[in-house]
Amino acid sequence: MQSVLEQFNYSSLPYYKIPLMNQFEYRIETSVLLEQKIDLTKFWEARSILQSAENSIILKTQEDIRRLENLYTFENFTDIRRFLWIHQFLIEILFEAQKQIIGIFDEQITLSLDLHRDPEEGWDELFIVIKSPYSAEKAVELERKLFEEWFTHRIHDTKGKLNFTEEPL
Amino acid sequence: MGKKYKNSPIVEALCEFQFIPSHPWDMTIPGLFYEKIRNDFPEKKQQMGFGVGFQPKEGVVEQKIEMNQRIQFLRTDKTALVQVAADLLVINHLKPYPTWDIFKPILFKNLDLYKEIANPKGFKRIGLRYINKIDIPSESIEMSEYFNFYPPIPKDLPQIHSDFNMQVEIPYENERDRLLLTLTKGKAIPEKSDIISIILGLYHVMVIPEKVSFDEVEEWTEKAHTIIEKAFESCITDKCRTLFEEEE
């Protein structure tokens, strides 16, 4: 029998069911043996190797999407990755958004991304969901501040594909 | 001359030149370079890059992290760009990739301009890299039907598997060069839900500094391209080839 590759649909699955190679924890080296290898690689002494930063645009975009997975919880993982791949202009805005949101809401929040779509209307939009511990009044005040101090300057760049909302934690 | 495909799987081709400088990096170089290429690459974009690696120092190997600023100069249609950072020049071509005969002169035109402005001493590293995204319209495939290079699963284990990442380094020219073959599923993001997207990466690198001179670089890239083209055809089967529709 030949080995068979199957396409698994990971949408709506919790984080721990995401392929290992896409999980943040997977990239942290926990093996003592493999860590030691760094000091044992004698052959590198003969030459100076400095691994370059990622020069590929395609691979860097994929890497950026993976980095976003560490900043936001993807509510529908596969769909959001695909959406960001198609609308790559949102990636830079999402990195910026995380900093702006924490600057205004403080670090007691959690951030997630949720994709809303209406196939019949041909409409889809990604939402940053800010889950905060604040009272409704305080949360509305901070949401307005975020809009006025940051989002209003970037709204044109989102091309109608990104918005944000606040929910109680 | 390699095969030509109507639906080429190449999503990106790039050539990178890392230089040994003849003097410390001059921050005015990107600006001077831009003046020379602005007709072809008018759009500018700044990026922060970082490199992580190892470097020998007094008998020990030290980990080194370097931050540097890189500037991207893009064509108006964003299908091609040139990246300049400290002692680094990268020329990228995204989809639709033209042909080697069109891509190659772009590389050397930019390399010549860089040399003229920055006056580097030599090459620290040269890399030619092709990234192929192979979209197979199916939810399940037998790997051997599409690839000659794939992870073999021992027969005592379940034969159905999901994402994988496989890399092989093959030395060339007495280890002066290496070909890095990568086949991966899981990192690639399929544009539709009912297809399997697999990335086949082919990366030929000169790893020992100053082993290729400025005079030899054109010959080096030509050979690297031939090796990559041959490796690509060796890694895929005829069934896979039919996905790309070969041109006469």
Coordinates of N, CA and C in Angstrom, one line a residue, chain B residues 9-172:
Chain B
P9 N 3.8 26.2 -11.7 CA 3.6 26.2 -10.3 C 4.5 27.2 -9.6
I10 N 5.4 27.9 -10.3 CA 6.3 28.8 -9.6 C 5.5 30.0 -9.1
V11 N 5.6 30.2 -7.8 CA 4.9 31.3 -7.1 C 6.0 32.4 -6.8
E12 N 7.2 32.0 -6.8 CA 8.3 33.0 -6.5 C 9.6 32.4 -7.0
A13 N 10.4 33.3 -7.6 CA 11.8 33.0 -7.9 C 12.6 34.2 -7.3
L14 N 13.7 33.8 -6.7 CA 14.5 34.9 -6.2 C 16.0 34.6 -6.3
C15 N 16.8 35.6 -6.4 CA 18.2 35.4 -6.4 C 18.8 36.4 -5.3
E16 N 19.6 35.9 -4.4 CA 20.1 36.7 -3.3 C 21.6 36.7 -3.4
F17 N 22.2 37.9 -3.2 CA 23.6 38.1 -3.2 C 24.0 38.8 -1.8
Q18 N 24.8 38.1 -1.0 CA 25.3 38.7 0.2 C 26.7 39.0 0.0
F19 N 27.1 40.2 0.3 CA 28.4 40.7 0.0 C 29.4 40.7 1.1
I20 N 30.7 40.6 0.8 CA 31.7 41.0 1.8 C 32.0 42.5 1.4
P21 N 31.8 43.3 2.4 CA 32.0 44.8 2.0 C 33.5 45.2 2.0
S22 N 33.7 46.2 1.2 CA 35.1 46.7 1.2 C 35.3 47.8 2.2
H23 N 34.1 48.3 2.7 CA 34.1 49.3 3.8 C 32.8 49.3 4.5
P24 N 32.7 49.9 5.7 CA 31.4 49.8 6.5 C 30.2 50.2 5.6
W25 N 29.1 49.7 5.9 CA 27.8 49.9 5.2 C 27.5 51.4 5.3
D26 N 27.2 52.0 4.1 CA 26.9 53.4 4.0 C 25.3 53.5 3.8
M27 N 24.7 54.2 4.7 CA 23.2 54.3 4.7 C 22.7 55.0 3.5
T28 N 23.6 55.7 2.7 CA 23.1 56.4 1.5 C 22.9 55.5 0.3
I29 N 23.5 54.3 0.4 CA 23.5 53.3 -0.7 C 22.1 53.0 -1.2
P30 N 21.1 52.7 -0.4 CA 19.8 52.4 -0.9 C 19.2 53.6 -1.7
G31 N 19.4 54.8 -1.2 CA 18.9 56.0 -1.9 C 19.6 56.1 -3.3
L32 N 20.9 56.0 -3.4 CA 21.6 56.1 -4.6 C 21.2 55.0 -5.6
F33 N 20.9 53.8 -5.0 CA 20.5 52.7 -5.8 C 19.1 52.9 -6.4
Y34 N 18.2 53.5 -5.6 CA 16.9 53.8 -6.0 C 16.8 54.7 -7.2
E35 N 17.7 55.7 -7.1 CA 17.8 56.7 -8.3 C 18.1 56.0 -9.6
K36 N 18.8 54.9 -9.5 CA 19.1 54.1 -10.8 C 18.0 53.2 -11.2
I37 N 17.2 52.8 -10.3 CA 16.2 51.7 -10.7 C 14.8 52.2 -10.7
R38 N 14.6 53.5 -10.3 CA 13.2 54.0 -10.1 C 12.3 53.9 -11.3
N39 N 12.8 53.9 -12.5 CA 11.9 53.7 -13.6 C 11.3 52.4 -13.7
D40 N 12.1 51.3 -13.3 CA 11.5 50.0 -13.4 C 10.9 49.6 -12.0
F41 N 11.4 50.1 -10.9 CA 10.9 49.7 -9.6 C 10.5 51.0 -8.8
P42 N 9.4 51.6 -9.2 CA 9.2 53.0 -8.6 C 8.7 53.0 -7.1
E43 N 8.1 51.9 -6.7 CA 7.5 51.9 -5.3 C 8.4 51.5 -4.2
K44 N 8.4 52.2 -3.1 CA 9.4 51.9 -2.0 C 8.6 51.5 -0.8
K45 N 9.2 50.5 -0.1 CA 8.6 50.0 1.1 C 9.7 49.7 2.1
Q46 N 9.6 50.1 3.4 CA 10.7 49.8 4.3 C 10.3 48.6 5.2
Q47 N 11.2 47.7 5.5 CA 10.9 46.5 6.3 C 12.1 46.4 7.3
M48 N 11.7 45.8 8.5 CA 12.7 45.4 9.4 C 13.0 44.0 9.2
G49 N 14.2 43.6 9.1 CA 14.5 42.2 9.0 C 15.4 41.7 10.1
F50 N 15.4 40.5 10.4 CA 16.4 40.0 11.4 C 17.0 38.6 10.9
G51 N 18.2 38.4 11.3 CA 18.8 37.1 10.9 C 19.3 36.5 12.2
V52 N 19.1 35.2 12.2 CA 19.6 34.4 13.4 C 20.5 33.3 12.9
G53 N 21.6 33.2 13.5 CA 22.6 32.2 13.0 C 23.7 32.0 14.0
F54 N 24.7 31.4 13.5 CA 25.9 31.0 14.3 C 27.1 31.5 13.7
Q55 N 28.1 32.0 14.5 CA 29.3 32.5 14.0 C 30.5 32.1 14.9
P56 N 31.5 31.6 14.3 CA 32.7 31.2 15.1 C 33.4 32.4 15.7
K57 N 33.8 32.3 17.0 CA 34.5 33.4 17.7 C 35.4 32.8 18.7
E58 N 36.7 32.9 18.5 CA 37.8 32.4 19.4 C 37.5 31.0 19.7
G59 N 37.3 30.1 18.8 CA 37.2 28.7 19.0 C 35.8 28.2 19.4
V60 N 34.9 29.1 19.7 CA 33.5 28.6 20.1 C 32.5 29.2 19.0
V61 N 31.4 28.5 19.0 CA 30.4 29.0 18.0 C 29.3 29.8 18.8
E62 N 29.2 31.0 18.4 CA 28.2 31.9 19.1 C 27.0 32.1 18.3
Q63 N 25.9 32.2 19.0 CA 24.6 32.5 18.4 C 24.6 34.0 18.1
K64 N 24.1 34.4 17.0 CA 24.1 35.8 16.7 C 22.8 36.2 16.1
I65 N 22.2 37.3 16.6 CA 21.0 37.9 16.1 C 21.3 39.3 15.6
E66 N 20.9 39.5 14.4 CA 21.2 40.8 13.8 C 19.9 41.5 13.3
M67 N 19.7 42.7 13.6 CA 18.5 43.4 13.1 C 19.0 44.3 12.0
N68 N 18.3 44.4 11.0 CA 18.7 45.4 10.0 C 17.5 45.9 9.2
Q69 N 17.7 47.0 8.6 CA 16.6 47.6 7.9 C 16.7 47.3 6.4
R70 N 15.7 46.8 5.8 CA 15.8 46.6 4.4 C 14.7 47.4 3.6
I71 N 15.1 47.8 2.4 CA 14.2 48.6 1.6 C 13.8 47.8 0.4
Q72 N 12.5 47.7 0.1 CA 12.0 47.0 -1.0 C 11.6 48.1 -2.1
F73 N 12.1 47.8 -3.3 CA 11.7 48.6 -4.5 C 10.8 47.7 -5.4
L74 N 9.6 48.2 -5.5 CA 8.6 47.3 -6.3 C 8.2 47.8 -7.6
R75 N 8.0 46.9 -8.5 CA 7.4 47.3 -9.8 C 5.9 47.8 -9.5
T76 N 5.4 48.6 -10.4 CA 4.0 49.1 -10.1 C 3.0 48.0 -10.0
D77 N 3.2 46.9 -10.8 CA 2.2 45.8 -10.7 C 2.6 44.8 -9.6
K78 N 3.6 45.1 -8.8 CA 4.1 44.3 -7.7 C 4.5 42.9 -8.0
T79 N 4.7 42.6 -9.3 CA 5.1 41.2 -9.6 C 6.6 41.0 -9.4
A80 N 7.4 42.0 -9.3 CA 8.8 41.9 -9.1 C 9.3 43.0 -8.2
L81 N 10.4 42.7 -7.4 CA 10.9 43.7 -6.5 C 12.4 43.4 -6.3
V82 N 13.0 44.5 -5.8 CA 14.4 44.4 -5.5 C 14.5 44.8 -4.0
Q83 N 15.3 44.0 -3.2 CA 15.4 44.3 -1.8 C 16.9 44.6 -1.5
V84 N 17.1 45.7 -0.8 CA 18.5 46.1 -0.5 C 18.5 46.3 1.0
A85 N 19.5 45.7 1.6 CA 19.8 45.9 3.0 C 21.4 45.9 3.1
A86 N 21.9 46.0 4.4 CA 23.3 46.1 4.5 C 24.0 44.9 3.9
D87 N 24.8 45.1 2.9 CA 25.5 44.1 2.2 C 24.7 43.0 1.6
L88 N 23.5 43.3 1.3 CA 22.5 42.3 0.7 C 21.7 42.9 -0.4
L89 N 21.6 42.1 -1.5 CA 20.8 42.5 -2.6 C 20.0 41.2 -3.0
V90 N 18.6 41.4 -3.1 CA 17.8 40.3 -3.4 C 16.9 40.8 -4.6
I91 N 16.7 39.9 -5.6 CA 15.8 40.2 -6.6 C 14.7 39.1 -6.6
N92 N 13.5 39.5 -6.5 CA 12.4 38.6 -6.4 C 11.4 38.7 -7.6
H93 N 10.9 37.6 -8.1 CA 9.9 37.7 -9.1 C 8.7 36.8 -8.6
L94 N 7.6 37.4 -8.5 CA 6.4 36.6 -8.1 C 5.6 36.2 -9.3
K95 N 4.5 35.5 -9.0 CA 3.7 35.0 -10.1 C 3.1 36.2 -10.9
P96 N 3.0 36.2 -12.2 CA 3.5 35.2 -13.1 C 5.0 35.3 -13.4
Y97 N 5.7 34.2 -13.1 CA 7.1 34.2 -13.4 C 7.3 34.1 -14.9
P98 N 8.2 34.9 -15.5 CA 8.3 34.9 -17.0 C 9.0 33.7 -17.4
T99 N 10.3 33.8 -17.7 CA 11.2 32.7 -18.1 C 12.6 33.0 -17.5
W100 N 13.4 32.1 -17.5 CA 14.8 32.3 -17.0 C 15.5 33.4 -17.9
D101 N 15.2 33.3 -19.2 CA 15.8 34.2 -20.1 C 15.4 35.7 -19.9
I102 N 14.3 35.9 -19.3 CA 13.8 37.2 -18.9 C 14.3 37.6 -17.5
F103 N 14.2 36.6 -16.6 CA 14.6 36.9 -15.2 C 16.1 37.2 -15.1
K104 N 16.9 36.4 -15.8 CA 18.3 36.5 -15.6 C 18.9 37.9 -15.9
P105 N 18.5 38.6 -17.0 CA 19.0 39.9 -17.2 C 18.6 40.9 -16.1
I106 N 17.5 40.7 -15.5 CA 17.1 41.6 -14.4 C 18.0 41.4 -13.2
L107 N 18.5 40.2 -13.0 CA 19.4 39.9 -11.9 C 20.7 40.7 -12.1
F108 N 21.2 40.6 -13.3 CA 22.6 41.1 -13.5 C 22.6 42.6 -13.7
K109 N 21.5 43.1 -14.2 CA 21.4 44.6 -14.3 C 21.4 45.2 -12.9
N110 N 20.7 44.6 -12.0 CA 20.7 45.1 -10.6 C 22.0 44.9 -9.9
L111 N 22.6 43.7 -10.2 CA 23.8 43.4 -9.5 C 24.9 44.4 -10.0
D112 N 24.9 44.7 -11.3 CA 25.9 45.6 -11.8 C 25.8 47.0 -11.2
L113 N 24.5 47.4 -11.0 CA 24.2 48.7 -10.4 C 24.7 48.8 -9.0
Y114 N 24.4 47.7 -8.3 CA 24.8 47.6 -6.8 C 26.3 47.7 -6.7
K115 N 27.0 46.9 -7.5 CA 28.5 46.9 -7.5 C 29.0 48.3 -7.7
E116 N 28.4 49.0 -8.7 CA 28.9 50.3 -9.1 C 28.8 51.3 -7.9
I117 N 27.7 51.1 -7.1 CA 27.4 52.1 -6.1 C 28.1 51.7 -4.8
A118 N 28.0 50.4 -4.4 CA 28.5 49.9 -3.1 C 29.9 49.4 -3.1
N119 N 30.4 49.1 -4.3 CA 31.8 48.6 -4.4 C 32.2 47.5 -3.4
P120 N 31.4 46.4 -3.4 CA 31.7 45.3 -2.5 C 33.0 44.6 -2.8
K121 N 33.5 43.9 -1.8 CA 34.8 43.2 -2.1 C 34.6 41.8 -2.8
G122 N 33.5 41.2 -2.4 CA 33.2 39.9 -3.0 C 31.9 39.3 -2.5
F123 N 31.6 38.1 -2.9 CA 30.4 37.4 -2.4 C 30.6 36.6 -1.2
K124 N 29.8 36.8 -0.2 CA 29.8 36.0 1.0 C 28.9 34.7 0.8
R125 N 27.9 35.0 0.0 CA 26.9 33.9 -0.2 C 26.1 34.3 -1.5
I126 N 25.7 33.3 -2.3 CA 24.8 33.5 -3.4 C 23.8 32.4 -3.3
G127 N 22.5 32.8 -3.6 CA 21.5 31.8 -3.6 C 20.5 32.1 -4.7
L128 N 20.1 31.0 -5.3 CA 19.0 31.0 -6.3 C 17.9 30.1 -5.9
R129 N 16.7 30.6 -5.8 CA 15.7 29.9 -5.1 C 14.4 29.9 -5.9
Y130 N 13.7 28.8 -6.1 CA 12.4 28.7 -6.7 C 11.4 28.1 -5.7
I131 N 10.3 28.7 -5.6 CA 9.3 28.2 -4.7 C 8.1 27.9 -5.6
N132 N 7.7 26.6 -5.6 CA 6.6 26.1 -6.4 C 5.5 25.7 -5.5
K133 N 4.3 26.2 -5.8 CA 3.1 25.8 -5.1 C 2.3 24.9 -6.0
I134 N 2.2 23.6 -5.6 CA 1.5 22.7 -6.4 C 0.1 22.4 -5.8
D135 N -0.9 22.9 -6.6 CA -2.3 22.7 -6.1 C -2.9 21.5 -6.8
I136 N -3.3 20.5 -6.0 CA -3.9 19.3 -6.5 C -5.4 19.3 -6.1
P137 N -6.2 19.3 -7.2 CA -7.7 19.3 -6.9 C -8.2 18.0 -6.3
S138 N -7.9 17.8 -5.1 CA -8.4 16.6 -4.4 C -8.3 16.7 -2.9
E139 N -9.0 15.9 -2.2 CA -8.9 16.0 -0.7 C -8.0 14.9 -0.2
S140 N -7.5 14.0 -1.1 CA -6.7 12.9 -0.7 C -5.9 12.4 -1.9
I141 N -4.6 12.2 -1.7 CA -3.8 11.8 -2.9 C -2.8 10.7 -2.4
E142 N -2.4 9.9 -3.4 CA -1.3 9.0 -3.1 C 0.0 9.7 -3.5
M143 N 0.9 9.9 -2.5 CA 2.0 10.8 -2.8 C 2.9 10.3 -4.0
S144 N 3.0 9.0 -4.1 CA 3.9 8.5 -5.1 C 3.3 8.7 -6.6
E145 N 2.0 9.0 -6.6 CA 1.4 9.3 -8.0 C 1.9 10.7 -8.5
Y146 N 2.2 11.6 -7.5 CA 2.6 12.9 -7.9 C 4.0 13.3 -7.7
F147 N 4.7 12.6 -6.8 CA 6.0 13.0 -6.4 C 7.0 11.7 -6.4
N148 N 8.2 12.0 -6.8 CA 9.3 11.0 -6.6 C 10.1 11.3 -5.3
F149 N 9.8 12.5 -4.8 CA 10.5 12.9 -3.5 C 9.4 13.2 -2.5
Y150 N 9.3 12.3 -1.5 CA 8.2 12.5 -0.5 C 8.6 11.6 0.7
P151 N 8.0 11.9 1.8 CA 8.3 11.1 3.0 C 7.8 9.7 3.0
P152 N 8.7 8.7 2.9 CA 8.2 7.3 2.9 C 7.7 6.9 4.3
I153 N 6.6 6.3 4.4 CA 6.1 5.9 5.7 C 6.3 4.4 5.8
P154 N 7.0 4.0 6.9 CA 7.2 2.5 7.1 C 5.9 1.7 7.0
K155 N 6.0 0.5 6.5 CA 4.8 -0.2 6.2 C 4.0 -0.6 7.4
D156 N 4.7 -0.7 8.6 CA 3.9 -1.1 9.8 C 3.1 0.1 10.4
L157 N 3.3 1.3 9.9 CA 2.6 2.4 10.4 C 1.3 2.7 9.5
P158 N 0.4 3.4 10.1 CA -0.8 3.7 9.2 C -0.3 4.5 8.0
Q159 N -0.9 4.2 6.9 CA -0.4 4.8 5.6 C -1.1 6.2 5.3
I160 N -2.1 6.5 6.1 CA -2.7 7.8 5.8 C -2.1 8.9 6.7
H161 N -1.6 9.9 6.1 CA -0.9 10.9 7.0 C -1.4 12.3 6.5
S162 N -1.1 13.3 7.4 CA -1.5 14.7 7.1 C -0.2 15.5 6.8
D163 N -0.2 16.7 7.4 CA 0.9 17.6 7.1 C 2.3 17.0 7.3
F164 N 3.2 17.5 6.6 CA 4.6 17.0 6.7 C 5.6 18.1 6.2
N165 N 6.8 18.0 6.6 CA 7.8 18.9 6.2 C 9.1 18.1 6.0
M166 N 9.6 18.1 4.8 CA 10.8 17.3 4.5 C 11.9 18.2 3.8
Q167 N 13.1 18.1 4.3 CA 14.2 18.9 3.7 C 15.4 18.0 3.5
V168 N 16.1 18.2 2.4 CA 17.3 17.4 2.2 C 18.3 18.4 1.6
E169 N 19.6 18.3 2.1 CA 20.6 19.2 1.6 C 21.6 18.3 0.8
I170 N 21.8 18.7 -0.5 CA 22.7 17.9 -1.3 C 23.9 18.8 -1.7
P171 N 25.1 18.3 -1.3 CA 26.3 19.1 -1.6 C 26.7 19.0 -3.1
Y172 N 27.2 20.1 -3.6 CA 27.7 20.1 -5.0 C 29.1 20.8 -5.0

